[in-house]
XYZ file of N, CA, C and O in Angstrom:
700
model
N -0.514 -5.440 -22.681
C -0.101 -5.556 -21.120
C -0.153 -6.057 -20.486
O -1.783 -6.708 -20.029
N 1.045 -6.571 -19.294
C 0.193 -7.882 -18.479
C 0.119 -7.413 -17.342
O -0.028 -5.559 -17.275
N -1.054 -8.090 -16.698
C -1.790 -7.065 -15.390
C -0.911 -8.251 -14.557
O -1.033 -9.422 -14.280
N -0.780 -7.929 -13.371
C -0.233 -8.748 -11.786
C -0.666 -8.090 -11.215
O -0.404 -6.780 -9.743
N -1.226 -8.938 -10.380
C -1.728 -8.973 -8.542
C -0.582 -9.253 -7.743
O -0.624 -10.464 -7.872
N -0.218 -8.549 -6.758
C 0.980 -8.690 -6.601
C 1.677 -8.520 -5.164
O 1.093 -6.917 -4.878
N 1.119 -9.323 -3.723
C 1.253 -8.012 -2.390
C 2.617 -8.264 -2.321
O 3.140 -8.793 -1.783
N 3.313 -7.139 -1.796
C 4.398 -7.154 -1.445
C 4.352 -6.476 -0.224
O 3.998 -5.139 0.421
N 5.909 -7.204 0.898
C 5.048 -6.139 2.312
C 6.156 -5.401 2.226
O 7.480 -5.435 2.258
N 6.832 -4.353 2.042
C 7.020 -3.189 1.818
C 7.019 -2.413 2.222
O 7.215 -0.711 2.906
N 6.017 -2.670 4.071
C 5.792 -1.792 4.687
C 7.867 -1.865 6.051
O 7.539 -2.472 6.946
N 8.086 -1.929 5.183
C 9.588 -2.490 5.877
C 10.206 -1.152 6.999
O 10.092 -0.041 6.678
N 10.788 -1.601 7.956
C 11.436 -0.041 8.998
C 12.556 -0.640 8.762
O 13.651 -0.096 10.126
N 13.796 -0.967 7.789
C 15.121 -0.460 8.338
C 15.229 0.728 7.079
O 14.656 0.742 5.582
N 16.566 0.700 6.596
C 17.380 1.669 5.354
C 17.205 2.904 5.937
O 17.306 3.000 5.827
N 16.685 3.585 3.789
C 16.702 4.739 3.561
C 15.087 5.751 4.670
O 14.235 5.281 4.377
N 15.520 6.477 5.103
C 14.538 7.860 5.199
C 13.605 8.397 4.751
O 14.112 8.825 3.461
N 12.234 7.935 4.220
C 11.837 8.986 3.752
C 10.763 10.084 4.454
O 11.283 10.745 5.202
N 9.281 10.087 4.092
C 8.734 11.321 3.961
C 8.432 11.165 5.584
O 8.181 10.012 6.178
N 8.498 12.439 6.143
C 8.804 12.519 7.599
C 9.368 11.933 8.694
O 8.892 11.048 9.926
N 10.970 10.723 8.076
C 11.736 10.524 8.636
C 11.050 8.665 8.753
O 11.965 8.200 9.386
N 9.889 8.413 7.750
C 9.474 6.756 7.999
C 10.722 6.131 7.006
O 11.389 6.459 6.125
N 10.831 5.169 7.333
C 12.214 4.136 6.642
C 11.651 3.635 5.906
O 10.416 3.147 5.774
N 13.160 3.788 4.668
C 12.257 2.669 3.277
C 13.333 1.766 3.733
O 14.020 2.480 2.905
N 12.974 0.929 2.554
C 13.789 -0.602 2.403
C 13.521 0.273 0.706
O 13.790 -1.171 -0.059
N 14.393 0.418 -0.758
C 14.731 0.562 -1.210
C 14.941 -0.680 -1.735
O 14.978 -0.720 -3.668
N 16.134 -1.066 -1.403
C 16.712 -2.526 -1.714
C 15.569 -2.881 -2.177
O 16.070 -4.395 -3.041
N 14.710 -3.690 -1.520
C 13.740 -4.368 -2.141
C 12.669 -3.941 -2.871
O 12.630 -5.059 -3.657
N 12.252 -2.745 -2.514
C 10.775 -2.569 -3.736
C 11.648 -1.558 -4.761
O 10.920 -1.980 -5.933
N 12.947 -0.914 -4.998
C 13.364 -0.791 -6.542
C 13.587 -2.251 -7.611
O 12.972 -1.977 -9.136
N 13.455 -3.180 -6.979
C 14.258 -4.266 -8.082
C 12.745 -4.612 -8.578
O 12.380 -4.799 -10.303
N 11.528 -4.735 -7.663
C 10.472 -5.292 -7.923
C 9.633 -3.994 -9.116
O 9.216 -4.766 -9.940
N 9.667 -2.785 -8.399
C 8.974 -1.939 -9.924
C 9.875 -1.731 -10.949
O 9.090 -1.645 -11.961
N 11.841 -2.067 -10.922
C 12.324 -2.282 -11.865
C 11.535 -2.976 -13.109
O 11.822 -2.792 -14.235
N 11.769 -4.521 -12.511
C 11.426 -5.267 -13.463
C 10.128 -5.231 -13.661
O 9.846 -5.777 -15.340
N 9.211 -4.871 -13.243
C 7.602 -4.266 -13.807
C 8.399 -3.947 -15.017
O 7.282 -4.276 -15.685
N 8.086 -2.463 -14.469
C 8.379 -1.810 -15.768
C 9.245 -2.027 -16.915
O 8.234 -1.942 -18.128
N 10.347 -2.797 -16.897
C 11.057 -3.453 -18.194
C 10.047 -4.571 -18.670
O 9.891 -4.808 -20.020
N 9.653 -5.509 -18.408
C 8.221 -6.234 -18.326
C 7.188 -5.897 -19.011
O 6.702 -6.803 -19.278
N 6.872 -4.757 -18.721
C 5.097 -4.020 -19.331
C 4.307 -4.554 -17.888
O 3.807 -4.402 -18.874
N 4.930 -4.041 -17.144
C 4.010 -5.552 -16.234
C 2.902 -4.503 -15.090
O 4.117 -3.354 -14.798
N 1.627 -4.152 -15.540
C 1.106 -3.052 -14.794
C 0.758 -4.399 -12.397
O 0.720 -5.316 -13.165
N 1.497 -3.760 -11.825
C 0.830 -3.857 -10.494
C 0.198 -3.569 -9.814
O 0.024 -2.320 -9.491
N -0.338 -4.248 -8.913
C -0.591 -3.932 -7.626
C -0.139 -3.683 -6.419
O -0.332 -5.163 -5.445
N 0.856 -2.803 -5.790
C 1.415 -3.404 -4.313
C 0.430 -2.832 -3.311
O -0.366 -2.318 -2.892
N 0.068 -4.010 -2.550
C -0.738 -3.946 -1.681
C 0.820 -3.687 0.116
O 1.777 -4.230 -0.329
N 0.748 -2.689 0.489
C 0.997 -1.832 1.677
C 0.317 -2.444 2.530
O -0.767 -2.036 3.118
N 1.142 -3.492 2.997
C 0.036 -4.418 4.276
C 1.553 -5.015 5.541
O 3.066 -4.227 5.567
N 0.987 -4.447 6.935
C 2.149 -5.508 7.870
C 2.650 -4.019 9.007
O 2.542 -2.648 7.614
N 2.600 -4.000 9.429
C 3.402 -2.590 10.096
C 4.619 -3.146 10.976
O 4.913 -3.847 11.041
N 5.955 -2.389 10.895
C 7.354 -1.790 11.012
C 6.703 -2.612 12.597
O 6.464 -1.706 13.305
N 7.683 -2.964 13.523
C 7.432 -2.966 14.747
C 6.980 -1.905 15.767
O 6.852 -2.056 16.192
N 7.721 -1.019 15.661
C 7.644 0.249 15.479
C 7.009 0.958 15.307
O 6.109 2.331 16.716
N 6.132 0.502 14.551
C 4.524 1.611 14.210
C 3.623 0.563 14.087
O 2.097 0.933 14.126
N 4.120 -0.615 14.815
C 2.724 -1.563 15.229
C 2.051 -1.068 17.014
O 2.445 -0.711 17.881
N 0.355 -1.624 16.784
C -0.545 -2.014 17.563
C 0.061 -2.799 18.608
O 0.284 -2.442 19.991
N 0.997 -3.727 18.807
C 1.154 -4.271 19.032
C 2.407 -5.555 18.270
O 2.430 -6.177 17.473
N 3.649 -4.653 18.271
C 5.259 -5.138 17.707
C 5.562 -6.991 18.308
O 5.969 -7.280 17.900
N 4.729 -7.733 19.471
C 4.715 -9.399 19.507
C 4.282 -10.287 18.620
O 3.865 -10.451 17.998
N 3.284 -8.998 16.885
C 2.306 -9.727 16.576
C 2.730 -9.464 15.054
O 2.593 -8.000 15.294
N 2.907 -10.626 14.699
C 3.408 -10.020 13.099
C 2.168 -9.490 11.934
O 3.115 -8.427 11.113
N 1.134 -9.430 12.361
C -0.172 -9.291 10.754
C -0.226 -8.131 12.444
O -1.760 -7.175 11.862
N 0.059 -7.354 12.953
C -0.719 -6.173 13.909
C -1.108 -5.008 13.486
O -0.529 -4.830 12.235
N -2.165 -4.232 13.045
C -2.572 -3.019 12.659
C -1.573 -2.064 12.829
O -0.684 -2.454 14.074
N -1.322 -1.184 12.064
C -1.016 0.438 12.654
C -1.154 1.142 14.246
O -2.346 0.775 14.652
N -0.462 1.499 15.030
C -0.341 2.710 15.831
C -1.006 3.580 15.574
O -1.673 3.635 16.416
N -0.473 3.849 14.486
C -0.422 5.473 14.559
C -1.044 5.135 12.667
O -0.263 5.293 11.617
N -2.295 5.554 12.644
C -2.028 5.747 11.312
C -1.887 6.649 10.423
O -1.668 6.347 9.446
N -1.103 8.003 11.572
C -0.725 9.430 10.058
C 0.614 8.120 9.574
O 1.633 8.501 8.357
N 1.313 7.766 10.374
C 2.730 6.651 10.184
C 2.406 6.535 9.620
O 3.595 6.145 8.008
N 1.608 5.368 8.264
C 1.634 4.299 7.821
C 0.887 4.939 6.599
O 1.897 4.524 5.426
N 0.558 5.695 6.483
C 0.619 7.127 5.324
C 1.243 7.601 4.897
O 1.302 7.887 3.859
N 2.331 7.888 5.856
C 3.745 9.034 5.889
C 4.437 7.732 4.680
O 4.467 8.274 3.915
N 4.039 6.159 4.930
C 4.921 5.327 4.749
C 4.315 5.832 3.004
O 5.302 5.184 2.575
N 2.977 5.335 3.108
C 2.177 5.685 1.442
C 2.698 7.277 0.971
O 3.658 6.459 -0.385
N 2.693 7.634 1.936
C 4.064 9.071 0.494
C 5.095 9.249 0.581
O 5.575 9.072 -0.713
N 5.875 8.490 0.550
C 7.413 7.691 0.644
C 7.348 7.458 -0.231
O 7.282 6.731 -1.158
N 5.868 6.141 -0.410
C 6.772 5.321 -1.428
C 5.912 6.179 -2.926
O 6.195 6.064 -4.115
N 5.158 7.233 -3.155
C 4.498 7.838 -3.772
C 5.169 8.823 -4.060
O 5.145 8.278 -5.393
N 5.318 9.553 -3.427
C 7.263 9.828 -3.887
C 7.929 9.125 -4.420
O 9.081 9.534 -5.631
N 7.943 8.076 -4.421
C 9.501 7.181 -4.904
C 9.114 7.348 -6.409
O 9.826 6.636 -7.259
N 7.607 6.228 -6.433
C 7.448 5.168 -7.426
C 5.978 6.036 -8.497
O 5.667 5.054 -9.669
N 5.298 6.917 -7.815
C 4.151 7.510 -8.129
C 4.767 8.517 -9.921
O 5.523 8.048 -10.094
N 3.585 9.320 -10.044
C 3.605 10.221 -11.129
C 5.057 10.918 -10.870
O 5.326 11.103 -12.111
N 5.780 11.584 -9.959
C 6.625 12.168 -10.289
C 7.449 11.650 -9.293
O 8.551 12.643 -8.771
N 7.823 10.097 -9.241
C 8.344 9.645 -8.554
C 10.050 9.567 -8.303
O 10.130 10.061 -9.787
N 10.734 9.931 -7.879
C 12.197 10.310 -7.287
C 12.557 9.034 -7.912
O 13.928 9.123 -8.691
N 11.974 8.076 -8.474
C 12.557 6.395 -8.666
C 13.188 6.616 -10.420
O 14.102 6.071 -10.716
N 11.799 7.356 -11.082
C 12.259 7.456 -12.264
C 13.462 8.368 -12.766
O 13.312 7.886 -13.981
N 13.039 9.563 -12.097
C 14.456 10.459 -12.396
C 15.946 9.149 -12.306
O 16.527 9.601 -13.350
N 15.790 8.381 -11.479
C 17.486 8.085 -11.089
C 17.486 6.880 -11.825
O 19.025 5.954 -11.553
N 16.546 6.507 -12.564
C 16.726 5.217 -12.821
C 16.217 5.412 -14.386
O 15.253 4.932 -15.392
N 16.706 6.488 -15.688
C 16.006 7.241 -16.973
C 16.359 5.825 -17.826
O 15.363 5.961 -18.870
N 17.306 4.959 -17.572
C 17.208 3.836 -18.738
C 16.215 2.294 -17.904
O 15.606 1.725 -19.072
N 14.892 3.020 -17.006
C 13.991 2.371 -16.763
C 12.657 2.911 -17.970
O 12.151 3.837 -17.318
N 11.956 1.738 -18.489
C 10.676 2.490 -19.012
C 9.964 2.923 -18.055
O 9.715 2.610 -16.960
N 9.503 4.671 -17.736
C 8.505 5.169 -16.762
C 6.993 4.678 -17.192
O 6.236 5.055 -18.017
N 6.533 3.700 -15.898
C 5.677 3.037 -15.553
C 5.548 3.748 -14.189
O 5.197 2.375 -13.332
N 4.711 5.076 -14.521
C 4.497 4.891 -12.746
C 3.143 4.280 -11.683
O 2.205 4.300 -12.755
N 3.717 3.953 -10.845
C 2.403 3.610 -9.932
C 1.321 4.824 -9.342
O 1.932 5.411 -8.903
N 0.150 3.456 -9.834
C -0.954 4.793 -10.155
C -2.087 3.632 -8.885
O -2.859 4.841 -8.482
N -1.994 3.147 -7.981
C -3.264 2.764 -7.212
C -2.050 1.222 -6.529
O -0.872 1.368 -6.395
N -2.708 1.429 -5.345
C -1.914 0.736 -4.410
C -3.154 0.752 -3.823
O -4.348 1.312 -2.952
N -2.637 -1.030 -2.997
C -3.879 -1.842 -2.306
C -3.408 -1.234 -0.519
O -2.063 -1.029 -0.966
N -4.435 -0.879 0.065
C -4.014 -0.048 1.577
C -4.781 -1.668 2.569
O -5.551 -2.055 2.820
N -4.039 -2.647 2.992
C -4.191 -3.959 3.220
C -4.246 -4.717 2.153
O -4.538 -5.153 1.197
N -4.329 -5.932 3.037
C -5.604 -7.394 2.924
C -6.073 -8.129 3.441
O -6.140 -8.222 4.547
N -7.027 -8.486 3.581
C -8.375 -9.104 3.750
C -7.959 -8.499 5.631
O -7.574 -9.391 6.269
N -8.157 -7.822 5.708
C -8.594 -7.460 6.595
C -9.078 -7.878 7.951
O -9.553 -7.899 8.920
N -9.792 -8.589 7.114
C -11.634 -9.409 8.232
C -11.264 -10.563 8.967
O -12.086 -11.590 9.525
N -10.163 -10.771 8.638
C -9.480 -11.957 9.025
C -8.168 -12.013 10.422
O -7.137 -11.259 9.926
N -7.687 -13.329 11.188
C -6.895 -12.376 11.794
C -5.184 -12.873 11.707
O -4.314 -11.614 12.132
N -5.350 -13.548 10.173
C -3.940 -13.790 9.686
C -3.188 -12.557 8.782
O -2.035 -12.310 9.021
N -4.092 -11.626 8.765
C -3.449 -10.233 8.329
C -3.768 -9.066 9.434
O -3.164 -7.889 9.005
N -4.578 -8.944 10.260
C -5.167 -7.883 10.904
C -5.138 -8.741 12.079
O -5.986 -8.858 12.273
N -4.233 -8.876 12.805
C -4.274 -9.307 13.936
C -4.366 -8.324 15.439
O -3.815 -7.284 15.573
N -5.549 -8.022 16.081
C -6.112 -6.619 16.389
C -7.512 -8.121 17.378
O -8.356 -8.704 17.305
N -7.333 -7.758 19.162
C -7.451 -7.970 19.415
C -9.485 -6.945 19.450
O -10.717 -7.890 19.836
N -9.440 -5.884 18.373
C -10.538 -5.164 18.543
C -11.043 -5.343 17.236
O -10.450 -6.031 16.351
N -12.674 -4.662 17.185
C -13.220 -5.371 15.607
C -12.001 -5.072 14.631
O -12.280 -3.182 15.049
N -12.315 -5.000 13.255
C -10.651 -4.666 12.497
C -11.886 -2.850 11.484
O -11.427 -2.622 11.574
N -13.165 -3.235 11.806
C -14.112 -2.123 10.946
C -13.304 -0.435 11.321
O -13.422 0.180 10.010
N -13.600 -0.155 12.773
C -13.775 1.323 12.701
C -12.410 1.844 11.852
O -12.178 2.954 11.688
N -11.448 0.915 12.576
C -9.487 1.098 12.487
C -9.052 0.742 11.104
O -8.789 1.820 10.487
N -9.637 -0.143 10.335
C -9.525 0.342 9.191
C -10.336 1.294 8.098
O -9.585 1.567 6.799
N -11.170 1.445 8.545
C -12.272 2.826 7.992
C -11.104 3.872 7.636
O -11.166 4.771 6.723
N -10.403 4.057 8.890
C -9.892 4.873 9.631
C -8.642 5.128 8.622
O -8.251 6.274 7.987
N -7.954 3.992 8.587
C -7.001 3.761 7.251
C -7.140 4.045 5.914
O -5.855 5.207 5.809
N -8.181 3.722 6.279
C -8.301 4.060 4.185
C -8.729 5.447 4.147
O -7.728 5.830 3.608
N -9.611 6.499 4.866
C -9.674 7.962 4.882
C -8.253 8.510 4.907
O -7.489 9.279 4.253
N -7.155 7.857 5.901
C -6.081 8.916 6.266
C -5.140 8.512 4.795
O -5.163 9.106 4.326
N -5.376 7.265 4.567
C -4.454 6.911 2.976
C -5.254 7.555 1.837
O -4.327 7.789 0.929
N -6.428 8.044 1.927
C -6.303 7.698 0.467
C -6.227 9.620 0.990
O -6.335 10.376 -0.701
N -6.231 10.626 1.873
C -6.173 11.271 2.085
C -4.538 11.932 1.483
O -4.197 12.548 1.322
N -3.815 10.592 2.002
C -2.235 11.491 2.394
C -2.017 11.021 0.367
O -1.064 11.558 -0.377
N -2.383 10.218 -0.359
C -2.817 9.489 -1.997
C -2.774 10.516 -2.513
O -1.870 11.104 -3.178
N -4.085 11.860 -2.319
C -4.136 12.763 -3.117
C -3.564 14.237 -2.805
O -3.675 14.655 -3.658
N -2.918 13.648 -1.324
C -2.229 14.694 -0.701
C -1.169 14.898 -2.144
O 0.169 15.958 -2.395
N -0.278 13.841 -2.006
C 1.173 13.720 -2.996
C 0.815 14.163 -4.603
O 1.484 13.926 -4.425
N -0.346 13.050 -4.801
C -0.635 13.250 -6.183
C -1.994 12.939 -6.279
O -2.246 12.046 -5.927
N -1.624 14.199 -7.289
C -3.883 13.875 -7.729
C -3.815 12.276 -8.908
O -4.977 12.209 -9.038
N -2.784 12.261 -9.698
C -2.958 11.052 -10.141
C -2.797 9.915 -9.980
O -2.692 8.868 -10.193
N -2.937 9.730 -8.798
C -2.861 8.341 -7.998
C -3.559 8.188 -6.519
O -4.466 8.540 -6.530
N -4.402 6.473 -6.501
C -5.167 6.082 -6.216
C -5.244 5.529 -5.217
O -4.086 4.510 -4.923
N -5.870 5.000 -3.995
C -5.639 3.637 -2.939
C -6.433 2.948 -3.082
O -8.069 3.981 -3.011
N -6.962 1.951 -2.535
C -7.991 1.097 -2.706
C -8.368 0.640 -1.387
O -6.881 -0.235 -0.572
N -9.661 -0.227 -1.515
C -9.479 -1.207 0.036
C -8.635 -2.390 -0.110
O -8.475 -2.978 -1.894
N -8.243 -3.256 0.654
C -7.528 -4.529 0.391
C -9.136 -5.184 0.518
O -10.375 -4.690 0.806
N -8.475 -6.522 -0.260
C -9.460 -7.615 -0.729
C -9.735 -8.364 0.844
O -9.523 -7.873 1.842
N -11.375 -9.102 1.265
C -11.419 -10.096 2.307
C -11.619 -10.912 1.340
O -12.552 -11.358 0.885
N -11.340 -11.969 2.538
C -11.716 -13.330 2.897
C -13.271 -14.315 3.551
O -12.848 -13.321 4.458
N -13.501 -14.745 2.843
C -15.335 -15.502 3.151
C -15.773 -14.511 2.922
O -16.163 -14.282 1.821
N -16.346 -14.218 4.352
C -17.442 -13.374 4.545
C -17.737 -11.940 4.127
O -16.394 -11.801 4.438
N -17.503 -11.973 2.830
C -17.867 -10.191 2.557
C -17.987 -9.209 2.835
O -18.513 -7.709 2.631
N -19.374 -9.791 3.918
C -20.612 -8.824 4.737
C -20.083 -7.691 5.485
O -20.361 -5.716 4.942
N -18.558 -7.254 6.488
C -18.281 -6.718 6.786
C -17.257 -5.720 6.645
O -17.714 -4.808 6.477
N -16.707 -5.751 4.953
C -15.876 -5.293 4.703
C -16.845 -4.394 3.668
O -17.366 -3.280 3.623
N -18.259 -5.254 3.228
C -19.006 -3.760 2.380
C -19.510 -3.185 3.090
O -20.236 -1.684 2.727
N -19.937 -3.344 4.151
C -20.278 -2.343 5.181
C -19.371 -0.940 4.950
O -20.347 0.166 5.863
N -18.112 -1.334 5.428
C -17.705 -0.181 5.483
C -16.916 0.695 4.729
O -16.052 1.479 4.798
N -17.111 -0.145 3.131
C -16.624 0.488 1.967
C -17.309 1.369 1.219
O -17.766 0.020 1.256
N -17.384 2.569 0.754
C -17.951 2.440 -0.280
C -17.796 2.163 -1.407
O -15.988 2.095 -1.482
N -18.366 1.813 -2.621
C -17.594 1.049 -3.732
C -16.675 1.876 -4.031
O -16.534 3.210 -4.184
N -15.610 1.743 -4.787
C -14.912 2.314 -5.913
C -15.303 3.170 -6.685
O -16.165 2.827 -7.350
N -14.575 4.625 -7.639
C -14.958 4.960 -8.014
C -14.949 3.627 -9.496
O -13.829 3.877 -9.072
N -15.221 4.696 -10.895
C -14.975 3.919 -12.117
C -13.652 3.555 -12.382
O -12.946 2.241 -12.747
N -12.617 5.146 -11.771
C -11.735 4.833 -12.367
C -10.289 3.900 -11.260
O -9.811 3.290 -11.690
N -10.907 4.313 -10.078
C -9.870 4.043 -8.781
C -11.103 2.016 -9.631
O -9.745 0.543 -8.998
N -11.672 1.630 -9.885
C -11.978 0.224 -9.762
C -10.956 -0.209 -11.475
O -10.473 -1.199 -11.284
N -10.606 1.128 -12.116
C -10.474 0.438 -13.473
C -8.043 0.257 -12.835
O -8.047 -1.181 -12.970
N -8.349 0.685 -12.538
C -7.009 1.169 -12.010
C -6.911 0.070 -10.933
O -5.666 -0.251 -11.141
N -6.921 -1.253 -9.866
C -7.491 -1.720 -9.675
C -7.424 -3.430 -10.198
O -7.198 -4.150 -9.197
N -7.876 -3.321 -10.887
C -8.978 -4.221 -11.350
C -7.764 -5.203 -12.057
O -6.668 -4.284 -12.658
N -7.871 -6.287 -11.595
C -6.237 -7.303 -12.120
C -6.751 -8.623 -12.429
O -7.015 -9.272 -11.700
N -6.981 -8.735 -14.047
C -7.377 -9.801 -14.566
C -6.592 -10.929 -14.591
O -5.586 -10.372 -14.232
């Protein structure tokens, strides 16, 4: 079984309405999950960035979400589509059923390139992680959300995140 760590910017602001009206562009994500499944690949999608309408600062490309619930609703939409009971698998019976079970929440929030905010990232990011974990558990007990990696100095991330469970660690391990 092949494993791939791949960050995909799938918090898009157009196309099909999903959970709570959160837009989802399945024209971008469907081919990604289809090809991964057809080739037996396990992927770790990174739910990264906010669309302008849900951003703390719409003029900054990497601004964090202004509303953690909107971000979590979007994650719920992705799980509804690609998770264990996902509509994608029902709509594409010819694709090997390989439901997505792990989602990385943001990436490297400790650097401005990915978390462009004048405020320190720790408090907001922890809130975002908690909200994401809550929605992923509510939508499917067979999915997990995991903290994003950190660049350079890992001290701040280690302080704000708990060690993942053994199951979560196996789900997000990417050799």
